[in-house]
Tab-separated table of C-alpha atoms (C1' of nucleotides) in Angstrom:
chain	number	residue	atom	x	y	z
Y	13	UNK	CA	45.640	113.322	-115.138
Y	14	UNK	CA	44.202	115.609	-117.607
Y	15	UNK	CA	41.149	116.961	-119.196
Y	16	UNK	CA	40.956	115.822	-123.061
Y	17	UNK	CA	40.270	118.513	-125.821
Y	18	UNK	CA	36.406	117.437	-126.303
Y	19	UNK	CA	35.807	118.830	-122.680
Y	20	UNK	CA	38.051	122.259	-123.452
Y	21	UNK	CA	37.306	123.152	-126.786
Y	22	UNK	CA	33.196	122.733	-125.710
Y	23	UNK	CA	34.266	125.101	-122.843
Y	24	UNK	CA	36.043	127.795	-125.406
Y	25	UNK	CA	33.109	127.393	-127.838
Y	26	UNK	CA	30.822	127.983	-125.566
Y	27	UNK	CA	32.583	130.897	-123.506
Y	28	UNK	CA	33.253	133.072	-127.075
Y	29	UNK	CA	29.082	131.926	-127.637
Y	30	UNK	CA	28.296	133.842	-124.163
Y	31	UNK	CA	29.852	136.983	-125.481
Y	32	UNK	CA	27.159	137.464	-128.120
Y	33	UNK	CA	23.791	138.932	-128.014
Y	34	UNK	CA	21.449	135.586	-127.293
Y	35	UNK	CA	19.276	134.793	-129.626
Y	36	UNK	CA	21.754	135.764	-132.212
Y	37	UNK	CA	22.937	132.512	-133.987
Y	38	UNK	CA	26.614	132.606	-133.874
Y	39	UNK	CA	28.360	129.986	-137.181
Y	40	UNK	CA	30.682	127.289	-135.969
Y	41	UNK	CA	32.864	128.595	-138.938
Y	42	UNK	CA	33.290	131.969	-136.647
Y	43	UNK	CA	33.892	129.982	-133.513
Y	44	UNK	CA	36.532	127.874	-135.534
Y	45	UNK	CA	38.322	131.160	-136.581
Y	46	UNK	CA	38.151	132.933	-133.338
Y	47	UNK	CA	39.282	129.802	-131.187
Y	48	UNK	CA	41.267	128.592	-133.517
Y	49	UNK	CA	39.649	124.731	-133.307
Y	50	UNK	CA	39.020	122.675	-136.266
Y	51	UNK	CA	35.717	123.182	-137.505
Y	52	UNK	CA	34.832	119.771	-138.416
Y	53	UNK	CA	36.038	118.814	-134.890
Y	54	UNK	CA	33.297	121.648	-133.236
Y	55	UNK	CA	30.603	119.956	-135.495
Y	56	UNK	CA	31.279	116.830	-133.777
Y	57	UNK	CA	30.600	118.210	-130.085
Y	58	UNK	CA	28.161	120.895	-130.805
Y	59	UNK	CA	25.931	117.632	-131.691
Y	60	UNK	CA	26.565	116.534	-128.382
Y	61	UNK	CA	26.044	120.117	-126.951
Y	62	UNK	CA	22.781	120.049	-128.884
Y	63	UNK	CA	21.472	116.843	-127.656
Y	64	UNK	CA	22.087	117.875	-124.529
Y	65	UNK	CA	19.971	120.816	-124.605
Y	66	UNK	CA	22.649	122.796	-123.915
Y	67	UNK	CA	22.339	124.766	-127.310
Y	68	UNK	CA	19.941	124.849	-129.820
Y	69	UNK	CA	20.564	125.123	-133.607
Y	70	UNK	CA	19.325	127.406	-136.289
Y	71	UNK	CA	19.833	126.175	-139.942
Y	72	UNK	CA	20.314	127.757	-143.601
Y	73	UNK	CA	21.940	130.629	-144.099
Y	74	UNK	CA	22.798	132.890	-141.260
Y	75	UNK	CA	22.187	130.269	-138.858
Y	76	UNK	CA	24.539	128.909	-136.662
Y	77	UNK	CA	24.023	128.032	-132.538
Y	78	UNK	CA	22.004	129.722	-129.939
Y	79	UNK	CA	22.711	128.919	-126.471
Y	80	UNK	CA	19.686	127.400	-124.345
Y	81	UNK	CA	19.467	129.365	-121.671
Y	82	UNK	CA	21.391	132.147	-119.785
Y	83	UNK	CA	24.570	131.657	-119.846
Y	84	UNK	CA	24.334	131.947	-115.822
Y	85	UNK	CA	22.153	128.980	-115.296
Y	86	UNK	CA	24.244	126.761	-117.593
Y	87	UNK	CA	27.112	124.892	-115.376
Y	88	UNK	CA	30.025	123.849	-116.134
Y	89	UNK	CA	29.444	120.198	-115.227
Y	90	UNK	CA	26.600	120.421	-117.391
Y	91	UNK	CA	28.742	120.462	-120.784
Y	92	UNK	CA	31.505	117.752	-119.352
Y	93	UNK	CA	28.610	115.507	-118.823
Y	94	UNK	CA	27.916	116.100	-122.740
Y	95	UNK	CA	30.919	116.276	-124.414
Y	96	UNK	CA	32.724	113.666	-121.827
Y	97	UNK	CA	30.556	110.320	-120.712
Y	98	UNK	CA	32.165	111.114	-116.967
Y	99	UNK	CA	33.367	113.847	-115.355
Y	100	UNK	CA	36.419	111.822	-113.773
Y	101	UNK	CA	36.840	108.340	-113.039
Y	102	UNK	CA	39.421	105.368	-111.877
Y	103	UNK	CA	39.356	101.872	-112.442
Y	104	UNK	CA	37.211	100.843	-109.616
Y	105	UNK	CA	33.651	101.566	-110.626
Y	106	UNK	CA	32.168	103.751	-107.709
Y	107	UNK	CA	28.677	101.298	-108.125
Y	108	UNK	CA	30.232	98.633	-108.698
Y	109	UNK	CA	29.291	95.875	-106.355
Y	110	UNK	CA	32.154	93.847	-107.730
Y	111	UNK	CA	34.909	95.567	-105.919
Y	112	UNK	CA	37.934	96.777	-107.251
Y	113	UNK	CA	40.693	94.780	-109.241
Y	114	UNK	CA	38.851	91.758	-109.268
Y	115	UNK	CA	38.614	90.971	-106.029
Y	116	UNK	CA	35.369	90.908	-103.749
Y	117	UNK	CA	36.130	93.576	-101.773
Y	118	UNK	CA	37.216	97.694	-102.072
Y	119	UNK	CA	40.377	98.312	-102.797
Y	120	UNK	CA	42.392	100.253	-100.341
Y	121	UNK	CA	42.106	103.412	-102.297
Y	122	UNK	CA	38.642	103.194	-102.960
Y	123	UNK	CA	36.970	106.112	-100.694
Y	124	UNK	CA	40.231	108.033	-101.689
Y	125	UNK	CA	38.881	108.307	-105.512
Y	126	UNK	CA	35.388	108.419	-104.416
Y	127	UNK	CA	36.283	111.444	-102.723
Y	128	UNK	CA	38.505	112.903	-105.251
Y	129	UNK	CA	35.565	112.494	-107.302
Y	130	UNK	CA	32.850	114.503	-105.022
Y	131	UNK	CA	35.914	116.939	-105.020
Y	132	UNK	CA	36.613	117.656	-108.744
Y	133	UNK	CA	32.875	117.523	-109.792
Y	134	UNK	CA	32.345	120.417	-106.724
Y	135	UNK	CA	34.513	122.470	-108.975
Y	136	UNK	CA	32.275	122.441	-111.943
Y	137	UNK	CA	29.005	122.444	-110.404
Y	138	UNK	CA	29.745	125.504	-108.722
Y	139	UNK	CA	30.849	127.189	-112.099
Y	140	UNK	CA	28.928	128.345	-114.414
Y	141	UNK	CA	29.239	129.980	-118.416
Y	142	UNK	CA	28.867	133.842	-117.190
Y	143	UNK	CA	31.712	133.105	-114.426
Y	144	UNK	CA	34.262	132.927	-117.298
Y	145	UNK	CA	33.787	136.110	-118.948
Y	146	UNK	CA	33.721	137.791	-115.229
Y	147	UNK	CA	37.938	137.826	-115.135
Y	148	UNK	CA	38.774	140.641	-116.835
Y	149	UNK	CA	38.347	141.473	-120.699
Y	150	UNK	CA	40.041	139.593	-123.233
Y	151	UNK	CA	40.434	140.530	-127.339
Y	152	UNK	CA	40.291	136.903	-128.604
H	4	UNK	CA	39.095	112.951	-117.573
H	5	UNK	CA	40.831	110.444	-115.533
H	6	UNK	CA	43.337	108.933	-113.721
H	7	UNK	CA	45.963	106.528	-114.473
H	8	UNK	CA	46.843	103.555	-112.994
H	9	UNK	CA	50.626	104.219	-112.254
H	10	UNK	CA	49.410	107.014	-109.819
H	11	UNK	CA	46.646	104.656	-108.523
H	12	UNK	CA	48.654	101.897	-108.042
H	13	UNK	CA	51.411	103.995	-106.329
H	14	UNK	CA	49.528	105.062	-103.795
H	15	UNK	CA	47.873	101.852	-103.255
H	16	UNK	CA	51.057	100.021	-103.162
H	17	UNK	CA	52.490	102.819	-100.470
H	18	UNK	CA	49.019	102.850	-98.555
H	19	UNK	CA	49.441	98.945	-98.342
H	20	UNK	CA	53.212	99.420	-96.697
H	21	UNK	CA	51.696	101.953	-94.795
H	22	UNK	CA	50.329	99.197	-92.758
H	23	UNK	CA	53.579	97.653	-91.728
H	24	UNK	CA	56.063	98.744	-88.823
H	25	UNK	CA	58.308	101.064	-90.522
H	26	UNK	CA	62.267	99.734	-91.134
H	27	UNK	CA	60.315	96.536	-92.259
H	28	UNK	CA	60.857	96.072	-95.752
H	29	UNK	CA	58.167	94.975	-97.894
H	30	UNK	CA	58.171	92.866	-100.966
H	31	UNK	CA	57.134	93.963	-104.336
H	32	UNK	CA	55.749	90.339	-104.811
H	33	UNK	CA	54.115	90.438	-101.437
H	34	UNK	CA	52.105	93.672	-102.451
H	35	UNK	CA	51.556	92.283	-105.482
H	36	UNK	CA	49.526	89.128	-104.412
H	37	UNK	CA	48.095	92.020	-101.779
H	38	UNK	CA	46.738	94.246	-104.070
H	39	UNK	CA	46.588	92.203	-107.288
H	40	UNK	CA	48.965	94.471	-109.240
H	41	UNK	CA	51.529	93.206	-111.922
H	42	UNK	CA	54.542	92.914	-109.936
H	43	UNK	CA	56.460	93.330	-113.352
H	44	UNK	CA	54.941	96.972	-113.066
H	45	UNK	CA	54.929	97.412	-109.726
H	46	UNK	CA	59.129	97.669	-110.019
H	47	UNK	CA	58.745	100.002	-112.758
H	48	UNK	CA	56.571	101.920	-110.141
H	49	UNK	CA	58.685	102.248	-107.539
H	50	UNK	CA	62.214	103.231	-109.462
H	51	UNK	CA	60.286	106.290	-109.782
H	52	UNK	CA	59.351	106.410	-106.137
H	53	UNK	CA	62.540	105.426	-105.457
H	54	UNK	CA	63.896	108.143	-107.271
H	55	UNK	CA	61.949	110.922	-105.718
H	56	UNK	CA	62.923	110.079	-102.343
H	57	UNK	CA	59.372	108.403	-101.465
H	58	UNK	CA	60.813	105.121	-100.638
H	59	UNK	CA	64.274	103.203	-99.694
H	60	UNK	CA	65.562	99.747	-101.358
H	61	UNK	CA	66.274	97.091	-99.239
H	62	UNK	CA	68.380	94.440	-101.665
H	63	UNK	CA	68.896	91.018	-101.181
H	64	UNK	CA	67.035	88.032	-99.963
H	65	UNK	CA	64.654	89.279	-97.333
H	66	UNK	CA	64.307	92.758	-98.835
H	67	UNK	CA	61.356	95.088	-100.044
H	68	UNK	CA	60.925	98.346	-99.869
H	69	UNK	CA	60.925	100.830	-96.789
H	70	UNK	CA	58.909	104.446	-96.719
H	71	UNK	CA	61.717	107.073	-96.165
H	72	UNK	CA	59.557	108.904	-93.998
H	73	UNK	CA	56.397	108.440	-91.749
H	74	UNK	CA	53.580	108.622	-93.527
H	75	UNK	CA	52.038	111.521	-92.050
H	76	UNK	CA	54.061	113.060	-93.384
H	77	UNK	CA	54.132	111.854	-97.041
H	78	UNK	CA	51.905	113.695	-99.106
H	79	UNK	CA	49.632	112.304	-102.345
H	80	UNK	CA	50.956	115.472	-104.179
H	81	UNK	CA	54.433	114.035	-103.836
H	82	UNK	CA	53.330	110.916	-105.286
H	83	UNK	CA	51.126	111.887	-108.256
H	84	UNK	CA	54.683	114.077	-108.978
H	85	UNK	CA	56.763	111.408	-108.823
H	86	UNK	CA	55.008	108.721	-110.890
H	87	UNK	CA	53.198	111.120	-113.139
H	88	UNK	CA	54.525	114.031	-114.404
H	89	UNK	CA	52.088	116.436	-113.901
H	90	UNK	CA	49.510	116.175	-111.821
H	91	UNK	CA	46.823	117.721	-113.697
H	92	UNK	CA	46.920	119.627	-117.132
H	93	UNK	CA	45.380	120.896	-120.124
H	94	UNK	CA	46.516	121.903	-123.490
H	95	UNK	CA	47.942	125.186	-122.926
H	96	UNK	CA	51.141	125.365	-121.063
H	97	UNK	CA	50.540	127.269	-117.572
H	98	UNK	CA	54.148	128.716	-118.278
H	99	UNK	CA	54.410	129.300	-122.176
H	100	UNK	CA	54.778	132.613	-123.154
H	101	UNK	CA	53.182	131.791	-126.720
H	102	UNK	CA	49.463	131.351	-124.893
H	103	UNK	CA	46.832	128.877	-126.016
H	104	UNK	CA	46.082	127.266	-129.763
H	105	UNK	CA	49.421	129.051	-131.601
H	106	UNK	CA	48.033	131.982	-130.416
H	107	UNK	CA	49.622	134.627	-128.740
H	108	UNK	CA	47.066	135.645	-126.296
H	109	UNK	CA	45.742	133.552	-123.801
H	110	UNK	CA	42.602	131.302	-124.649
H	111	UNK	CA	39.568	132.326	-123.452
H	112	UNK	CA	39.510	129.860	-120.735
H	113	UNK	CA	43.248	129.615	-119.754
H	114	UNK	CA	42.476	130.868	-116.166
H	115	UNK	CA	39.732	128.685	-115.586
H	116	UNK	CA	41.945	125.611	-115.955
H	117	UNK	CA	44.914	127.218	-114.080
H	118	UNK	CA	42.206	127.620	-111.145
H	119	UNK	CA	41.144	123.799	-111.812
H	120	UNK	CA	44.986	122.960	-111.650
H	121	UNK	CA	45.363	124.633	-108.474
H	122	UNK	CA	42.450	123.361	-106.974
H	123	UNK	CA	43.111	119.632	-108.035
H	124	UNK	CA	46.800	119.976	-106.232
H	125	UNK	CA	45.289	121.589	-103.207
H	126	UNK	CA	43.378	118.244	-102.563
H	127	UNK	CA	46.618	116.260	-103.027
H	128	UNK	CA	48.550	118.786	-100.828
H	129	UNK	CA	46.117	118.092	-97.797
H	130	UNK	CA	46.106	114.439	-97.723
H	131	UNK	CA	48.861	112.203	-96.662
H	132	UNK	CA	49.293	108.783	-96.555
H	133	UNK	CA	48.022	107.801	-92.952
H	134	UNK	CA	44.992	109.733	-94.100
H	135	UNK	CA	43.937	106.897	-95.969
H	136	UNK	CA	44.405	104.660	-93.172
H	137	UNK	CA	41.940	106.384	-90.750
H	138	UNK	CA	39.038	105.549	-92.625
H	139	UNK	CA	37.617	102.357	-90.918
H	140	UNK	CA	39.632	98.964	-90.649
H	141	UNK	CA	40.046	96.751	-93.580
H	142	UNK	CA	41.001	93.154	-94.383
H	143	UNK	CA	43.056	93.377	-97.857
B	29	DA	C1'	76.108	78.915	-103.983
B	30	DT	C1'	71.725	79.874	-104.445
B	31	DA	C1'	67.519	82.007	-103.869
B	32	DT	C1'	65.430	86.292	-103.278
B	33	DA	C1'	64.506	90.706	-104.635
B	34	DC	C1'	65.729	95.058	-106.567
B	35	DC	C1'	67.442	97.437	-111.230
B	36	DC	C1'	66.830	99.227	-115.844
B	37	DG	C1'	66.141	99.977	-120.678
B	38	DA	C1'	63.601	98.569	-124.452
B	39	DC	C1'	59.664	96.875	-126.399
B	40	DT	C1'	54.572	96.174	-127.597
B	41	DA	C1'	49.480	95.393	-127.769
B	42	DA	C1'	45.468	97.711	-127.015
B	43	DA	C1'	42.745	101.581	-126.150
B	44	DA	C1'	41.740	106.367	-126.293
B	45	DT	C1'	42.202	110.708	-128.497
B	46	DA	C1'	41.845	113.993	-131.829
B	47	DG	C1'	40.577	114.636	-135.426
B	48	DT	C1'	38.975	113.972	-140.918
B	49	DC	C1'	35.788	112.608	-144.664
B	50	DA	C1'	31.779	111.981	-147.358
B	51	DA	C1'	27.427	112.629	-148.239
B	52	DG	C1'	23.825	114.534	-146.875
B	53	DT	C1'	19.385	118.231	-145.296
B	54	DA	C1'	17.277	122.745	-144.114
B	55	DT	C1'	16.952	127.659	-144.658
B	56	DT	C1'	17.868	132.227	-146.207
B	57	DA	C1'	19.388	135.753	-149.471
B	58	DC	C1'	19.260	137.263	-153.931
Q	20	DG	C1'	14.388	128.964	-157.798
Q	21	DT	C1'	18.967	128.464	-157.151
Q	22	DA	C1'	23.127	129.362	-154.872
Q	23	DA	C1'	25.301	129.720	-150.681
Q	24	DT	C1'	25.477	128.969	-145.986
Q	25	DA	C1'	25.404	126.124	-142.166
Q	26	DC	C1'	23.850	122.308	-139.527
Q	27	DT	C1'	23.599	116.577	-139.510
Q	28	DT	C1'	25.338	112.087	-139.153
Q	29	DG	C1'	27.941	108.003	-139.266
Q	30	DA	C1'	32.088	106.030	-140.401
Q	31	DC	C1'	36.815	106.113	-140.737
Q	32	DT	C1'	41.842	106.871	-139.417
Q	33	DA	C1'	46.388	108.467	-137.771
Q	34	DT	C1'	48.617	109.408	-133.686
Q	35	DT	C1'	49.453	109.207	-128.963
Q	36	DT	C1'	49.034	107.356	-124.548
Q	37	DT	C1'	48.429	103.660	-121.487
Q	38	DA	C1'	49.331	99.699	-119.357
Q	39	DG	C1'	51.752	96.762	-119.206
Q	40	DT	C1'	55.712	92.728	-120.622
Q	41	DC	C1'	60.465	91.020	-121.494
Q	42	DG	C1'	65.183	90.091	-120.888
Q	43	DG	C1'	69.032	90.384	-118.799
Q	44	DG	C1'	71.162	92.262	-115.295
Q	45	DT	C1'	73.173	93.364	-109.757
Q	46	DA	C1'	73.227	93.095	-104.648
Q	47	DT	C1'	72.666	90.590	-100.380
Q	48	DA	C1'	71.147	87.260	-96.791
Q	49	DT	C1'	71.270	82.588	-95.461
DNA sequence: ATATACCCGACTAAAATAGTCAAGTATTAC
DNA sequence: GTAATACTTGACTATTTTAGTCGGGTATAT
């Protein structure tokens, strides 16, 4: 079980983005130096950040990224959803009406990953951009 | 982010012996046809139960499997540990001295996903296998 | 004996991941 | 007005992981 680089490297971005003045575009090409994550890679999931409305861009020269909105009211399950189809998933399809593994009815695990689910999804919902930068300074 | 299907289908497969009076052994091929897993990968399964102490090997004609212990007091965490490595984890080691990206301070975000880690565990930690036969009767 | 059922290492097809590449377009600074 | 910066987009690809399969065992009950 574990979270792909998509999902953490949106995170970083956006964490080292909350640290700046808003309103003041901040280059991918800084982000990529700071954090260390290949640039052409960020291009790829601030496009997904963007049509998300999670950010918003600024072209030309001296442009860059802006986030959306404070970085309070943005949530953490808020950029998996855009970067990541699904915040966590098994097999059995929670809709489904199919039933898992083929057959017609739940599998004996089902409600166990349902749950597991509500859990992990808690986690993120009740996180949010600002959060990160409360734990105590950093240099990076 | 998901989960796989060895640590799935381990805890089916041990929810599904659950069932039966304990000191009974239980066929591979029987929870096979049960559950509709590969029994093929099913064994490869439970070596690694068997390994970690989760279940006993009955050999012969008439034997299966048999839970070491009860199942209340068999816990998913030990499960996920046996079949899986890890049970949840990002990029950057939680013990590495070098921190995050080649770096050699922590990423920005390293705590966060130390806190998910925890937090992911803590569910396993508080559920046990009878847990997941409380939840209402079923038929497969 | 023979059928059942565990044992174990090696192998493999398919999917997902983690990027890269090429060829743009828009805007600002000079 | 032109160079430089920086976003835009779709397609492509190497690597890794996943989800198994295969073959040839060994132990035990009947």
């Amino acid at each position: 079980m574990k979270l792909n680089t998509k999902s953490r490297y949106a995170v970083m971005a956006l964490a080292d983005m909350s640290k700046f003045p808003i309103n003041n575009p901040v280059s991918l090409r800084d982000i990529s130096l700071r954090q260390s994550i290949s640039l052409l890679y960020l291009e790829q999931i601030f496009l997904k950040l963007k049509k998300n409305e999670i950010v918003k861009s600024v072209r030309g020269s001296n442009g860059g990224y802006v986030l959306k909105r404070d970085p309070k009211n943005i949530k953490l399950s808020e950029i998996f959803q855009a970067v990541d189809q699904k915040v966590k998933t098994v097999g059995c399809k929670k809709d489904s009406k199919k039933g898992c593994n083929g057959k017609s009815v739940k599998c004996i695990t089902h409600e166990l990953w349902d749950e597991l689910d509500i859990y992990i999804n808690n986690f993120f919902e009740n996180k949010n951009l600002s959060d990160l930068l409360m734990t105590k300074e950093r240099k990076n």
